[in-house]
Short mmCIF file of C-alpha atoms in Angstrom, two decimals:
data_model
loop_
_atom_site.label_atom_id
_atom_site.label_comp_id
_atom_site.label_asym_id
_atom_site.label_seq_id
_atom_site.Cartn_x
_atom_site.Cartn_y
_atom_site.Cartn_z
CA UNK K 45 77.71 89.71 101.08
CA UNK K 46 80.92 88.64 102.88
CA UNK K 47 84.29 89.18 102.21
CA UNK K 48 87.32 86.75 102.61
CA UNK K 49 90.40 89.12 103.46
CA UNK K 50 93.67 87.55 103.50
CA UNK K 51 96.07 89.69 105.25
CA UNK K 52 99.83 88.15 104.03
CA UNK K 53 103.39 88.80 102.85
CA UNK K 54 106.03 86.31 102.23
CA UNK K 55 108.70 87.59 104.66
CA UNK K 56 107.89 87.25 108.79
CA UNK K 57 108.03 89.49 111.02
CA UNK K 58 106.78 92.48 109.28
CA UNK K 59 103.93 93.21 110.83
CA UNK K 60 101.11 91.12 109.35
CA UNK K 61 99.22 89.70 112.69
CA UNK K 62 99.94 93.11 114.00
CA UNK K 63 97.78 94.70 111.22
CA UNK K 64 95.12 91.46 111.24
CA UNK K 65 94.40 92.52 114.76
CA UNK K 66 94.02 96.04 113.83
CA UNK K 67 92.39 95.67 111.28
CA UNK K 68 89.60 93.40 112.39
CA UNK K 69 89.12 95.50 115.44
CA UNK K 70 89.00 98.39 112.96
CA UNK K 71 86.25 96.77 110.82
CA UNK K 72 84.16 96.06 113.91
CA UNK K 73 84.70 99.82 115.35
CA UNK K 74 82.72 100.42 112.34
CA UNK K 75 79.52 98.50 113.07
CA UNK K 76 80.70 95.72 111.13
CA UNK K 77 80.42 91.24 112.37
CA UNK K 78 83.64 90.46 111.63
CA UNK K 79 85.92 87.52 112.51
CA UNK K 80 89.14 87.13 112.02
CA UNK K 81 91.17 83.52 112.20
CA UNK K 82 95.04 82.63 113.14
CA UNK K 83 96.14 80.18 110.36
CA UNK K 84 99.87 80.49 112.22
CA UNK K 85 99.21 76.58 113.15
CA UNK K 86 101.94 75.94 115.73
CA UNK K 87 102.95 79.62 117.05
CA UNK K 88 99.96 80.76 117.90
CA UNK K 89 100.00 84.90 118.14
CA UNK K 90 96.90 86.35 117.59
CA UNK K 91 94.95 85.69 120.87
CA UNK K 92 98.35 86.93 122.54
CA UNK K 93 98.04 90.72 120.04
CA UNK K 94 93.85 90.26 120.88
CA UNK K 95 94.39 89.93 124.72
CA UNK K 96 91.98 86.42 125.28
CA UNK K 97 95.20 84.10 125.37
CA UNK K 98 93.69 82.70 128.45
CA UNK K 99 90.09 82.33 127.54
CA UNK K 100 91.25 79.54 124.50
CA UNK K 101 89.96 76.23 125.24
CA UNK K 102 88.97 75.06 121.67
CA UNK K 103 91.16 75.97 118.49
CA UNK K 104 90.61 76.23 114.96
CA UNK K 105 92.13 72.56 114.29
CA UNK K 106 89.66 71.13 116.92
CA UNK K 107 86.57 72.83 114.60
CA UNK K 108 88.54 71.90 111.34
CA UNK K 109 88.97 67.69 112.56
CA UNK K 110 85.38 67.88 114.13
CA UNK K 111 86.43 67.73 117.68
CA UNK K 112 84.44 71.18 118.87
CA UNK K 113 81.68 73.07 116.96
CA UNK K 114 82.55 76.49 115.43
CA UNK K 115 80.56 78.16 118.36
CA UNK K 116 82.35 76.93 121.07
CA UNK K 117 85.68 77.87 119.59
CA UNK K 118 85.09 81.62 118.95
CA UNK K 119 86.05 83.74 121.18
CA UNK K 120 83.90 86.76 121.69
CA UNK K 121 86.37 90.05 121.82
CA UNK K 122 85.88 91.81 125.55
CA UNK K 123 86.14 95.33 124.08
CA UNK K 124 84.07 94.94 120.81
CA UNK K 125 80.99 92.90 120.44
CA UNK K 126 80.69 92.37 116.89
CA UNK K 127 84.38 90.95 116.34
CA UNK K 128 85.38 87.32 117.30
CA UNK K 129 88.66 85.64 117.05
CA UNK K 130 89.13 82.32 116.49
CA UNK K 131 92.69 80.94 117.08
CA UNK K 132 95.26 78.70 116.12
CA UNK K 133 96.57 75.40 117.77
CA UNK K 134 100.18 75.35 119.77
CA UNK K 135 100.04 71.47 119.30
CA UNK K 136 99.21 70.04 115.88
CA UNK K 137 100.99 70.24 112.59
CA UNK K 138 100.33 72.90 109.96
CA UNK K 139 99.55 69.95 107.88
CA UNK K 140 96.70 69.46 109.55
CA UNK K 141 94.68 71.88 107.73
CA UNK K 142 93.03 70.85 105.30
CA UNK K 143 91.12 72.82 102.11
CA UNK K 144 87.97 71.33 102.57
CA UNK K 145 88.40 71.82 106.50
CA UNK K 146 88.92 75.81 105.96
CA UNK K 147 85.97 75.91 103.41
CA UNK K 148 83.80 74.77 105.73
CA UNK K 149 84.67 77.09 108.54
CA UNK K 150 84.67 80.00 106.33
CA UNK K 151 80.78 78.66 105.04
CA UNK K 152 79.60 78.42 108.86
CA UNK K 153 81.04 82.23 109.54
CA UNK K 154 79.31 83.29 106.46
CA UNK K 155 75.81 81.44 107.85
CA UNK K 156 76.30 82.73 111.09
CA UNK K 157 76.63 86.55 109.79
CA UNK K 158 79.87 87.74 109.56
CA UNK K 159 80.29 90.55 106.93
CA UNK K 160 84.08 90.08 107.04
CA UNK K 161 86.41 87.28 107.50
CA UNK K 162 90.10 88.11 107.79
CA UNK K 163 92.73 85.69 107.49
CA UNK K 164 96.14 86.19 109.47
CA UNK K 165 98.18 84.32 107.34
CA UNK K 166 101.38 82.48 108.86
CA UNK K 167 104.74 83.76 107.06
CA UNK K 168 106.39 81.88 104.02
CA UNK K 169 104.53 79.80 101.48
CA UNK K 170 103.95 76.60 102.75
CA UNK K 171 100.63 75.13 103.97
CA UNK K 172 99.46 77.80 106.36
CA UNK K 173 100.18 80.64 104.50
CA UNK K 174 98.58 78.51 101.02
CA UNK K 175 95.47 78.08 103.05
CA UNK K 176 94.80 81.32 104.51
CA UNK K 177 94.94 82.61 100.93
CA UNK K 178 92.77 79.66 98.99
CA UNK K 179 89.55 81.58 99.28
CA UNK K 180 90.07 84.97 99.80
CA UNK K 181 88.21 87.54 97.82
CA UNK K 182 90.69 90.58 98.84
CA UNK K 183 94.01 90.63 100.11
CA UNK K 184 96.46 93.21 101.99
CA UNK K 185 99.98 92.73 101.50
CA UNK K 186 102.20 93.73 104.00
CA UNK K 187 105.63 94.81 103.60
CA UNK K 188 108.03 97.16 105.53
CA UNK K 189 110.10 99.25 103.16
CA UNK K 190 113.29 96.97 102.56
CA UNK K 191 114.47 95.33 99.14
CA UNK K 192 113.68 91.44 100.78
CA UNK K 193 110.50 92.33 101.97
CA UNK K 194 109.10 93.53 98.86
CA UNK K 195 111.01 91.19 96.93
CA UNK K 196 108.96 88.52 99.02
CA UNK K 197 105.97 90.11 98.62
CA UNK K 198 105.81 90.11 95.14
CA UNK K 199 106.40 86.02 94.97
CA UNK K 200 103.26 86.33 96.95
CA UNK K 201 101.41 87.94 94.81
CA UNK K 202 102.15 85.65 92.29
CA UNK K 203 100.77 83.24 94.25
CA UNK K 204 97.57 84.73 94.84
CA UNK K 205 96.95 85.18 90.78
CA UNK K 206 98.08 81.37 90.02
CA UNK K 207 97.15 79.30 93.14
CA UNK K 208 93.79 80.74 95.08
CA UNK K 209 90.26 79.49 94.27
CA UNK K 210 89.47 82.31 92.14
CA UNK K 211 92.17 82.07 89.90
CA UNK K 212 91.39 78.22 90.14
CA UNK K 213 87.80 78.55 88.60
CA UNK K 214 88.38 81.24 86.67
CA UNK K 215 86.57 84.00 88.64
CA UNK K 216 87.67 87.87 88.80
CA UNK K 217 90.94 87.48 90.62
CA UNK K 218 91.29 88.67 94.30
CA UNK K 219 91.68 92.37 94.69
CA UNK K 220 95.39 93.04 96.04
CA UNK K 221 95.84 95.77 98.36
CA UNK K 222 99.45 97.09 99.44
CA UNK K 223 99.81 97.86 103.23
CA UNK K 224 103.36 99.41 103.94
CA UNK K 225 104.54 98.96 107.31
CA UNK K 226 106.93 100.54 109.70
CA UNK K 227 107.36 103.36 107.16
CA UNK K 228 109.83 106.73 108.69
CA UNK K 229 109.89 109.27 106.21
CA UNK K 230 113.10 110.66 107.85
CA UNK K 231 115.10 107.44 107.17
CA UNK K 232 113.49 107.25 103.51
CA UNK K 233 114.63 110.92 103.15
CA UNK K 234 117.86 109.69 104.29
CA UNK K 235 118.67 106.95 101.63
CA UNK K 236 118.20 104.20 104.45
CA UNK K 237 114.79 102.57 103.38
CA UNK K 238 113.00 102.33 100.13
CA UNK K 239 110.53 105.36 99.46
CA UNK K 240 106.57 104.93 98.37
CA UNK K 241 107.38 104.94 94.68
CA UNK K 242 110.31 102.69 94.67
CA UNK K 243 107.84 100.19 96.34
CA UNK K 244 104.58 101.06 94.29
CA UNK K 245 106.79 101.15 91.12
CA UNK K 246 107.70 97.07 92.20
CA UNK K 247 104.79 95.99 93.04
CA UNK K 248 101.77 97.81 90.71
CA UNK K 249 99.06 97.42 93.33
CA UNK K 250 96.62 99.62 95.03
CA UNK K 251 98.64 101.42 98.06
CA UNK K 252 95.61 101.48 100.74
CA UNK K 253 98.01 102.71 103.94
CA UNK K 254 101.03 103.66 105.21
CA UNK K 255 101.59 102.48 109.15
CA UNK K 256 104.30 104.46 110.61
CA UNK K 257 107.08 103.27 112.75
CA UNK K 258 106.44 103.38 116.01
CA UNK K 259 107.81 102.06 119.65
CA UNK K 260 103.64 102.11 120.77
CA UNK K 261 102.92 98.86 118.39
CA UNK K 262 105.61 96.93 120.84
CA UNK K 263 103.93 98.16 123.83
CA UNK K 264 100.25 97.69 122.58
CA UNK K 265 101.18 94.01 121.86
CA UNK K 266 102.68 92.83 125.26
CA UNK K 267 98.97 94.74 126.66
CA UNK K 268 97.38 92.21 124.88
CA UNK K 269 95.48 95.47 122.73
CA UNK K 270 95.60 95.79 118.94
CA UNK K 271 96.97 99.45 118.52
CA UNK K 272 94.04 100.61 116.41
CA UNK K 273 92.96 101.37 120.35
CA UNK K 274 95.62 103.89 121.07
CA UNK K 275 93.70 106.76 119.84
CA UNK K 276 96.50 109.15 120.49
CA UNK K 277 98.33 107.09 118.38
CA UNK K 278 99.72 108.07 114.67
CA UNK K 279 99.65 104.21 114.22
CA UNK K 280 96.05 104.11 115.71
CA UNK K 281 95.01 107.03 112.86
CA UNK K 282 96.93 105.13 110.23
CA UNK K 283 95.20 101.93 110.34
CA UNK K 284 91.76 103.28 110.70
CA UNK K 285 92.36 104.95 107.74
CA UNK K 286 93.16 102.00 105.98
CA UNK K 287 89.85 100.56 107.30
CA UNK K 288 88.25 103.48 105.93
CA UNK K 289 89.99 103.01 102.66
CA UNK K 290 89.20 99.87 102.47
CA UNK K 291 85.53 100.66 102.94
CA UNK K 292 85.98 102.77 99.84
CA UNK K 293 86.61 106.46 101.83
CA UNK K 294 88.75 109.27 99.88
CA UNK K 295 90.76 109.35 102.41
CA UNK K 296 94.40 111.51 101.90
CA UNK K 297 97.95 109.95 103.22
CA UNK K 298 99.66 110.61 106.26
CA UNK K 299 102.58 110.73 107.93
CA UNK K 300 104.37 110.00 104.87
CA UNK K 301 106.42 113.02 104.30
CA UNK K 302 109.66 114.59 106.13
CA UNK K 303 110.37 117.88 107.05
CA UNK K 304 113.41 119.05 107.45
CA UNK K 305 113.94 120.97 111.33
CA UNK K 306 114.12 124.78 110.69
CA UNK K 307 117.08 126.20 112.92
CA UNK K 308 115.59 126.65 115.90
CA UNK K 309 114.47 123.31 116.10
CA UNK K 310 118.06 122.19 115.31
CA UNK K 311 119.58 124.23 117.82
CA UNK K 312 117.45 122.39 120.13
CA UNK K 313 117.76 119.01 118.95
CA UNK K 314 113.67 119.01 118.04
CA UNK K 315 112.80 116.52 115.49
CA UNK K 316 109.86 114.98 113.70
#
């Protein structure tokens, strides 16, 4: 059966078509069809994160306003077969999107076997952002350990409990995940960013990962290569275990804690 996953917060920039891209690739890693769509109508990111900017000729408004079948719009990922992104417009409107456009590009991907849809919602609560979360069955909610982030993301999820489809019709309400982003357990030890609990204590949902901060998601982006690729990476290990997670692993946290340099690492200037 497929699952709708928005991935959303209500502040931009921290991180969420970073972790879409990651996170779809990380799905598909794991033998899974999975597409993921760009609702960010207007700036246009994803296929820029996904590295098949240039091979976009039709976008999701064309399939949405009937002006190119579903088909012809996906774009086949050139590292992993079973993942396909289809992408937003530069041009139009977020307006127009409508809910009975998305519904039927989310019923096509189902009929055309994708196990997973994932949503990169657009920052903010307006149209894009409203859409991307209508008929999602699970959502991750990014935020980056900072008062307004959180703050933000906990106007989304009232959102998600009053406005989506499920809370519409009454069904079981969509299953909230928290995704914390750009996490250094040095500053947190520090007094200069929020801690786990602080942010688990405002927000009362499931914590499924914790992506470290890290100068390699910069460089992965402008190489046009989610950083789930970097296998070196602690940001590469982090989001596949949130995949995992996701995919119901017991799976433990890491690179969450600080420890403090002994003296010799002090002496010379060695840190974690």
């Amino acid at each position: 059966m497929t699952r709708v996953i928005v991935v959303t917060s209500g502040k931009g920039g921290v991180g969420k078509t970073t972790s879409s891209a990651s996170f779809s690739a990380g799905l598909a890693m794991r033998g899974y069809k999975t597409a993921v769509i760009d609702f960010d109508v207007g700036l246009r990111n994803l296929d820029l994160i996904m590295g098949c900017e240039r091979r976009v000729v039709y976008d999701f408004i064309n399939v949405v306003q009937g002006e190119a079948t579903l088909k012809q719009a996906l774009i086949k990922d050139k590292t992993l077969g079973r993942l396909s992104i289809l992408p937003a417009s530069q041009t139009r409107d977020k307006e127009a999107l409508t809910q009975e456009g998305v519904r039927k590009v989310i019923e096509n991907l189902k009929d055309m076997g994708f196990e997973y849809i994932v949503c990169d919602s657009p920052a903010g609560i307006e149209t894009g952002a409203l859409m991307a979360a209508y008929f999602a069955d699970d959502a991750l909610i990014v935020t980056n350990p900072e008062v307004s982030s959180v703050r933000d993301s906990d106007r989304i999820l009232g959102i998600l409990s009053a406005k989506s489809h499920r809370a519409i019709i009454g069904d079981e309400p969509i299953k909230e995940f928290l995704l914390l982003n750009r996490y250094n357990p040095k500053r947190v030890f520090n007094g200069e960013m929020l801690s786990i609990s602080d942010i688990e204590d405002i927000l009362r949902i499931q914590l499924i990962g914790v992506i470290p901060e890290s100068d390699s998601i910069l460089h992965a982006s402008n190489q046009g290569l989610p950083i789930i690729h970097y296998t070196d990476s602690k940001v590469s290990m982090a989001y596949k275990d949130v995949v995992g997670r996701y995919l119901s692993e017991k799976i433990p946290m890491r690179f969450i804690k600080y420890e403090k340099p002994n003296l010799l690492k002090r002496l010379f200037k060695v840190e974690n």
